[in-house]
Coordinates of C-alpha atoms in Angstrom, one line a residue:
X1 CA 0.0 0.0 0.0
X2 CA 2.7 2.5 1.2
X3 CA 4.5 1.7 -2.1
X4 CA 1.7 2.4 -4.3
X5 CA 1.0 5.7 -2.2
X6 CA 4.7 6.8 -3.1
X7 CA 4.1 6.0 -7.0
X8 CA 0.6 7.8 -6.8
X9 CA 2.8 11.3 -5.6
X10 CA 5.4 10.8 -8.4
X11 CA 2.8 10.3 -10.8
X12 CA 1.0 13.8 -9.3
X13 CA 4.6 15.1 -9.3
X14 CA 5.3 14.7 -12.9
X15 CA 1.7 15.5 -13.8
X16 CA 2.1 18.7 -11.8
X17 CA 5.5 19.4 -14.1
X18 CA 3.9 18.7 -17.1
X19 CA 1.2 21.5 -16.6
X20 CA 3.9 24.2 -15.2
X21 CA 5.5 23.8 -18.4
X22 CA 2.9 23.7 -21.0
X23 CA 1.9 26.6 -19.2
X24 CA 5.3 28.2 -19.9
X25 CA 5.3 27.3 -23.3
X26 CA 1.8 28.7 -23.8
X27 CA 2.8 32.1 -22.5
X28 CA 6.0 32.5 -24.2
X29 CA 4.4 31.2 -27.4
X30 CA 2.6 35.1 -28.3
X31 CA 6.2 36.5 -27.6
X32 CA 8.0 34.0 -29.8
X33 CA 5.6 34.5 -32.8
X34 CA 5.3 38.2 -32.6
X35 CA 9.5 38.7 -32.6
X36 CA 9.2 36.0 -36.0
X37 CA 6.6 38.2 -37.2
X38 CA 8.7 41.1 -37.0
X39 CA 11.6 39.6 -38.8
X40 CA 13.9 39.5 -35.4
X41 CA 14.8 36.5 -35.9
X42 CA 18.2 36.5 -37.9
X43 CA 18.9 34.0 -41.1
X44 CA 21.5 31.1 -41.1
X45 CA 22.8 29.8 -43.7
X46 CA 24.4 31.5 -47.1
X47 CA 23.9 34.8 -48.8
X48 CA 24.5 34.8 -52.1
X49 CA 25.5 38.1 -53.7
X50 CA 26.5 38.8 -57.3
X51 CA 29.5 41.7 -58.1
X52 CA 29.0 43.4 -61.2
X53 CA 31.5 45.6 -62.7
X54 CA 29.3 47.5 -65.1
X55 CA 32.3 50.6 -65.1
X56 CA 36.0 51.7 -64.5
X57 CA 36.6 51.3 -60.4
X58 CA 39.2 53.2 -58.9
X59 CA 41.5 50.7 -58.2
X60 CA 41.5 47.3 -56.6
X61 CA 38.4 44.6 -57.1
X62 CA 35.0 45.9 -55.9
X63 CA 34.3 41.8 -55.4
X64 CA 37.0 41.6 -53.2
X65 CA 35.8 44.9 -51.1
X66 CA 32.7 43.7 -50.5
X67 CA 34.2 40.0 -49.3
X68 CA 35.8 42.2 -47.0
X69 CA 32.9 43.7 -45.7
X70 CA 31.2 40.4 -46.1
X71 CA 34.0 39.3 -43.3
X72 CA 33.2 42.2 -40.9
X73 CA 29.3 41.2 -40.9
X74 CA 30.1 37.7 -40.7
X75 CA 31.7 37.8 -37.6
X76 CA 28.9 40.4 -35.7
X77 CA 26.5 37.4 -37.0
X78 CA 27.4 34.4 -36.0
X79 CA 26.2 31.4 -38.6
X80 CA 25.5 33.6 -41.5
X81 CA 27.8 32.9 -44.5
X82 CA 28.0 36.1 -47.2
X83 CA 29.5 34.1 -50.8
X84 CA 30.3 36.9 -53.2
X85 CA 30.5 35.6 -57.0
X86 CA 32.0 38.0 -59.2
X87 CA 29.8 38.2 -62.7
X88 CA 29.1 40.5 -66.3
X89 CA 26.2 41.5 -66.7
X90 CA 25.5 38.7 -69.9
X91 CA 26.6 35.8 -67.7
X92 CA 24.4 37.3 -64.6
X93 CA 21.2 38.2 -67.0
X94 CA 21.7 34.2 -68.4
X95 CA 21.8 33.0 -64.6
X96 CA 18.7 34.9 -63.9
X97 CA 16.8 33.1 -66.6
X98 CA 17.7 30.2 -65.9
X99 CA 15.8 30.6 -62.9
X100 CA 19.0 31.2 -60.6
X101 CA 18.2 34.3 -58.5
X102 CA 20.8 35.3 -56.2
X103 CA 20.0 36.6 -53.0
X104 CA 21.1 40.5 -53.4
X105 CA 23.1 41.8 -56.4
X106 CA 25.5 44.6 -57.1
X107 CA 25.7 45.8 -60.4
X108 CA 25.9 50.0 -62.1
X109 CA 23.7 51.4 -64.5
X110 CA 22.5 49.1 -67.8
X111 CA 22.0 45.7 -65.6
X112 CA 18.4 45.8 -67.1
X113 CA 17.4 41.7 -65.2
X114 CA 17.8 43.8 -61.8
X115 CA 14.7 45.3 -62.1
X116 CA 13.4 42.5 -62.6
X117 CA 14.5 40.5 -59.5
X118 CA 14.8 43.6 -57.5
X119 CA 12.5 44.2 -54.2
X120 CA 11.5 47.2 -52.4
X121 CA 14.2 48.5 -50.0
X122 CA 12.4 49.3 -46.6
X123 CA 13.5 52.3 -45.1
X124 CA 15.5 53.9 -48.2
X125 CA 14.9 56.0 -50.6
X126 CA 17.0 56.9 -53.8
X127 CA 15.3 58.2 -56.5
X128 CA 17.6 56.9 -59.7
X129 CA 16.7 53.4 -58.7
X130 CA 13.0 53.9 -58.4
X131 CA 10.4 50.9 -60.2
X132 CA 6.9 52.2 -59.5
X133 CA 7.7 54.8 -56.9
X134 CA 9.5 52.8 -54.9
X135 CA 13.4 52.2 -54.2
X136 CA 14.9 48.9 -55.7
X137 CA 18.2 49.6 -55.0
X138 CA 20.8 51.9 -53.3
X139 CA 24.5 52.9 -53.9
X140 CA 26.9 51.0 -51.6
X141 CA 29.7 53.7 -53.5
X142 CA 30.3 55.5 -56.4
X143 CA 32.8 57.4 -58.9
X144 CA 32.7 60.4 -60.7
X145 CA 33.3 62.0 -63.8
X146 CA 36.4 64.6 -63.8
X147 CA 38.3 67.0 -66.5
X148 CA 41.9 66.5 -66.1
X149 CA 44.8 68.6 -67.3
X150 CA 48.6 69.0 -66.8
X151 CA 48.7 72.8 -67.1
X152 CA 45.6 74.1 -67.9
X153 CA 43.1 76.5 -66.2
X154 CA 40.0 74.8 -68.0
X155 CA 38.6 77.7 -69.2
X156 CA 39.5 77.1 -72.9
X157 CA 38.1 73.5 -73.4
X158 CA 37.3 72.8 -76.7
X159 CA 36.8 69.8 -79.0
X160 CA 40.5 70.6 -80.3
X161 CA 42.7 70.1 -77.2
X162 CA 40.1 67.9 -75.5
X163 CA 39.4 63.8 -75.4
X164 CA 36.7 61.9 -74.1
X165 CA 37.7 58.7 -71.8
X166 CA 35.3 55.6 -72.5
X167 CA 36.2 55.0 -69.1
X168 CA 32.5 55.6 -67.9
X169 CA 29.4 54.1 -69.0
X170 CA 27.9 57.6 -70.3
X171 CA 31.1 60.2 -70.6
X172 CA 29.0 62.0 -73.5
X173 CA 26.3 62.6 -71.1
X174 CA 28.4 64.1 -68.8
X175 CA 30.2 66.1 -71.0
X176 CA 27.1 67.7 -72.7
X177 CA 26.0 68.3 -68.8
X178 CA 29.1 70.3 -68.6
X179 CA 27.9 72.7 -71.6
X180 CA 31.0 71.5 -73.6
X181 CA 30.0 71.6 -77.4
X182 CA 32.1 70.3 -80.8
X183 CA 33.2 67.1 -82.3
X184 CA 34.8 65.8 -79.3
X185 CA 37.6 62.7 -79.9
X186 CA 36.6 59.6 -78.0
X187 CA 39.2 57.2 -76.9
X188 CA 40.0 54.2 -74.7
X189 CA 40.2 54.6 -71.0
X190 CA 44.1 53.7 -71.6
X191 CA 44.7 55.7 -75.3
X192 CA 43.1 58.7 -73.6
X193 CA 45.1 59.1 -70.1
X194 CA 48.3 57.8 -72.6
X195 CA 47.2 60.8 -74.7
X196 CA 47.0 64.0 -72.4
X197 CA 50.3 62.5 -70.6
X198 CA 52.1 62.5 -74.2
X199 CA 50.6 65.8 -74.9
X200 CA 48.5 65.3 -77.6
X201 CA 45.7 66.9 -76.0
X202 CA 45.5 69.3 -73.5
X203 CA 42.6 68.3 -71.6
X204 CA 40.6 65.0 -71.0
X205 CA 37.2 63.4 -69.6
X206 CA 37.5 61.0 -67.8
X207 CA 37.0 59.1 -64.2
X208 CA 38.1 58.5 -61.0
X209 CA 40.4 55.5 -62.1
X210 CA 42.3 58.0 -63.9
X211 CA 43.1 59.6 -60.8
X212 CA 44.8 56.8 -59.5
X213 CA 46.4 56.0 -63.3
X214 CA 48.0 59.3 -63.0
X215 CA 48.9 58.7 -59.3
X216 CA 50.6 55.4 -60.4
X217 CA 52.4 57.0 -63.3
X218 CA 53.9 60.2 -60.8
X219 CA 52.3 62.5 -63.4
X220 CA 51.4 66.2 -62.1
X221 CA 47.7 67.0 -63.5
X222 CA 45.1 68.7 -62.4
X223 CA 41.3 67.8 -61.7
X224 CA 38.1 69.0 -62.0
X225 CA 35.1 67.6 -60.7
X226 CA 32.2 67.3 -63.1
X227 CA 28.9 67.4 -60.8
X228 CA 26.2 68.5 -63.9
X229 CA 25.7 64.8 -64.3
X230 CA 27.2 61.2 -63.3
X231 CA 25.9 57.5 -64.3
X232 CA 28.7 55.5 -62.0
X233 CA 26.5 54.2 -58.8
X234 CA 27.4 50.9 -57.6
X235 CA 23.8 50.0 -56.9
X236 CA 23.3 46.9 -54.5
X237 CA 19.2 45.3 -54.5
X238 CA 17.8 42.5 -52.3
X239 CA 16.4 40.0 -54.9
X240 CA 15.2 37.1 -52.3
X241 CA 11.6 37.5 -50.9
X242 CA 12.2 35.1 -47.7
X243 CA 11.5 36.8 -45.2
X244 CA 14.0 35.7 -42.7
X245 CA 17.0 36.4 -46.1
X246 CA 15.6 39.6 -47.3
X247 CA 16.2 40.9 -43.3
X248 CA 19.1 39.3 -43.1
X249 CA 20.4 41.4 -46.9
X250 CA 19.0 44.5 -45.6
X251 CA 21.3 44.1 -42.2
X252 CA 23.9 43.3 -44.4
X253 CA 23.5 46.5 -46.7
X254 CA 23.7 48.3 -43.1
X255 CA 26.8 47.2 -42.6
X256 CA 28.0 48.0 -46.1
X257 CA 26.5 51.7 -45.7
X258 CA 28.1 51.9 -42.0
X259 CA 30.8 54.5 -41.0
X260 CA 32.8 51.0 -40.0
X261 CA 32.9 49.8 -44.0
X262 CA 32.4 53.3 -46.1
X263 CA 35.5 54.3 -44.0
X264 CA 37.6 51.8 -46.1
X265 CA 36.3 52.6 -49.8
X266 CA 39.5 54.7 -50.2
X267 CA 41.3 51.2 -50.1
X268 CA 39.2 50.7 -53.7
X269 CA 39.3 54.0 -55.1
X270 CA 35.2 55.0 -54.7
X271 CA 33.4 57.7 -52.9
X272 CA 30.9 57.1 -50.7
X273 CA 26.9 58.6 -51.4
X274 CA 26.4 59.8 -47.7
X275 CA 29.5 60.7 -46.5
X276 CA 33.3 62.5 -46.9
X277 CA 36.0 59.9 -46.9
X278 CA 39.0 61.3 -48.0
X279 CA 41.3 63.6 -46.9
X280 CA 43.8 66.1 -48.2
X281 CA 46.2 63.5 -49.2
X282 CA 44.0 62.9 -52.3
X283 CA 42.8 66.1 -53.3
X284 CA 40.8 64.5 -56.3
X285 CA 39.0 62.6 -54.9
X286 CA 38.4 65.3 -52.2
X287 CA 36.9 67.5 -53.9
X288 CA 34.9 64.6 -55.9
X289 CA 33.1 63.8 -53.4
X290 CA 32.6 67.1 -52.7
X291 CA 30.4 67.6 -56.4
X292 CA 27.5 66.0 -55.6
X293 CA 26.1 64.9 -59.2
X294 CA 23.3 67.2 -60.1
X295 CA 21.7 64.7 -62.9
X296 CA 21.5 60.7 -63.5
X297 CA 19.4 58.5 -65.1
X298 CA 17.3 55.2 -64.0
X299 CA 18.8 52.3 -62.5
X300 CA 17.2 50.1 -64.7
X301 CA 18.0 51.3 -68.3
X302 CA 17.6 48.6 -71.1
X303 CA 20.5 48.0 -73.4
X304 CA 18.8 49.4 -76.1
X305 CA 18.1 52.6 -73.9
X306 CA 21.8 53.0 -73.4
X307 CA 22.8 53.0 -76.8
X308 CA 19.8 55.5 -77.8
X309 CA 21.2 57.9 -75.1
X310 CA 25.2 57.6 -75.9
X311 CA 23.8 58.2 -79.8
X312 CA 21.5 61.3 -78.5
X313 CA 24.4 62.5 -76.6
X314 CA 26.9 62.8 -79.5
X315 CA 24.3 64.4 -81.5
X316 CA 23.7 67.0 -78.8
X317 CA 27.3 67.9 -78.1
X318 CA 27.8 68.9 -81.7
X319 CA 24.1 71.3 -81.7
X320 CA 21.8 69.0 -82.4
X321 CA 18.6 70.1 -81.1
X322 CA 16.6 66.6 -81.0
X323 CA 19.4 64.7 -80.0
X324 CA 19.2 66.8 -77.2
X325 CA 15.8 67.0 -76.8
X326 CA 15.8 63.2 -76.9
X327 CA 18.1 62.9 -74.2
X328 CA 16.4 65.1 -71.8
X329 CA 13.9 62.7 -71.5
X330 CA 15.9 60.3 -69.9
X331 CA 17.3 62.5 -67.5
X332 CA 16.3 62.4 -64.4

């Protein structure tokens, strides 16, 4: 009898357990749902992001940048896995339909698929990437166009001492932005910085990665910010729609936009969009990101589009009145 007393009580004991910790459960269960709702709880597992070079850099691999930066989240988020794949736009638009969607992608102006695959950014705004009034993409950094010279004020700069760099994806655009008329020579991004350093022309057009070709060669020039228009974003999007990945990408682009990571895009050559990261020591690029571009164009231009505004620029630099007309109404 006594011993089926003492199993009776450790069958009441257990019993009693049991309830004390469903009711736990139950209580806790609101709290645990609501933080999922909210997205709190953080993804692990790989992130796949695609680096497209769609222009001239400044110097160094973008794809390696952001595997650094990949590094420095990595380690603040303990079982996420950031795998950058470096890719052109072709073999990243074949990828895409083929039905392999990477999880954010980083690409410039002319990477048409992206607005395809690109979602909403909560909580940013940036109105050259816009699809249906909303934000599809923002720039993690960008370049610039510049006039260069070795002894020249820039006050006489015609289309007889001047070339255009094809360094940039839209130099025309910037250069009819800069209310410089003529038949202007267009030439390699190497012929043209080999060209004003021989002296065949006095002045050129060209980027940010000719700062740092002229740095490299120890020649003295001179450099002039162009802020009437610019094309070179380095656009990052979220492309997943998983809710637990897309928070996961967005913390990620914080980190890429933090003062932490921004801090180090000297290292590549780029300016930042939000804030001064260079100094004195590089007095190009100083006042580059100084000249905040006055004019761009959308995100998501088709190929076509591209070639119908480089043809409309041309035409406007040397007076035509619907070439410019036409490219006016891409301009944003």
């Amino acid at each position: 009898m006594n011993r089926f007393c003492r199993k009776l009580k450790v069958l009441l004991l257990y019993s009693v357990l049991a309830v004390v910790i469903a009711v736990g459960c139950f209580a806790a269960y609101p709290a645990l749902t609501s933080r999922a709702e909210h997205g709190s709880a953080g993804y692990s597992g790989i992130l796949r992001v695609w680096q497209i070079d769609s222009f001239e850099g400044g110097r160094g691999s973008r794809a390696s940048f952001l595997n650094r930066a990949a590094r420095i989240f990595e380690e603040k988020n303990e079982g996420t896995l950031i795998l950058v794949t470096a890719h052109s736009v072709q073999s990243a638009a074949n990828a895409v339909a083929e039905g392999n969607i990477p999880d954010m992608v980083s690409y410039g102006v002319g990477a048409e698929f992206a607005g395809d695959i690109a979602l909403p950014l909560d909580g940013y705004d940036f109105s050259y990437a816009q699809v249906g009034g909303k934000t599809h993409a923002y720039p993690w950094c960008r370049g610039g166009y510049f006039l260069f010279t070795a002894e020249g004020d820039f006050s006489d700069v015609s289309a007889e001492n001047t070339v255009i760099s094809q360094g940039g994806s839209l130099p025309e655009i910037a250069a009819y932005c800069a209310g410089m008329t003529g038949d202007f020579e267009f030439e390699s991004s190497v012929s043209a910085y080999v060209s004003l350093i021989n002296g065949k022309y006095e002045y050129m057009l060209g980027t940010q990665r000719d700062v740092y070709r002229f740095t490299t060669r120890q020649f003295s020039f001179r450099a002039k910010p162009l802020e009437g228009f610019s094309d070179l974003w380095q656009y990052i999007s979220v492309c997943t729609d998983d809710a637990k990945k897309y928070n996961t990408c967005l913390a990620f682009l914080d980190c890429l936009l933090s003062d932490e990571v921004q801090g180090m895009l000297p290292q590549i050559g780029m300016m930042s969009e939000e804030r001064s990261v260079y100094d004195s020591s590089v007095p190009a690029m100083q006042d580059g990101e100084a000249a905040h571009p006055l004019r761009s164009v959308n995100a998501f231009l088709s190929a076509s589009s591209l070639e119908d505004l480089r043809a409309s620029a041309r035409l406007a630099l040397n007076g035509d009145k619907i070439g410019a007309k036409n490219l006016e109404n891409y301009l944003l």
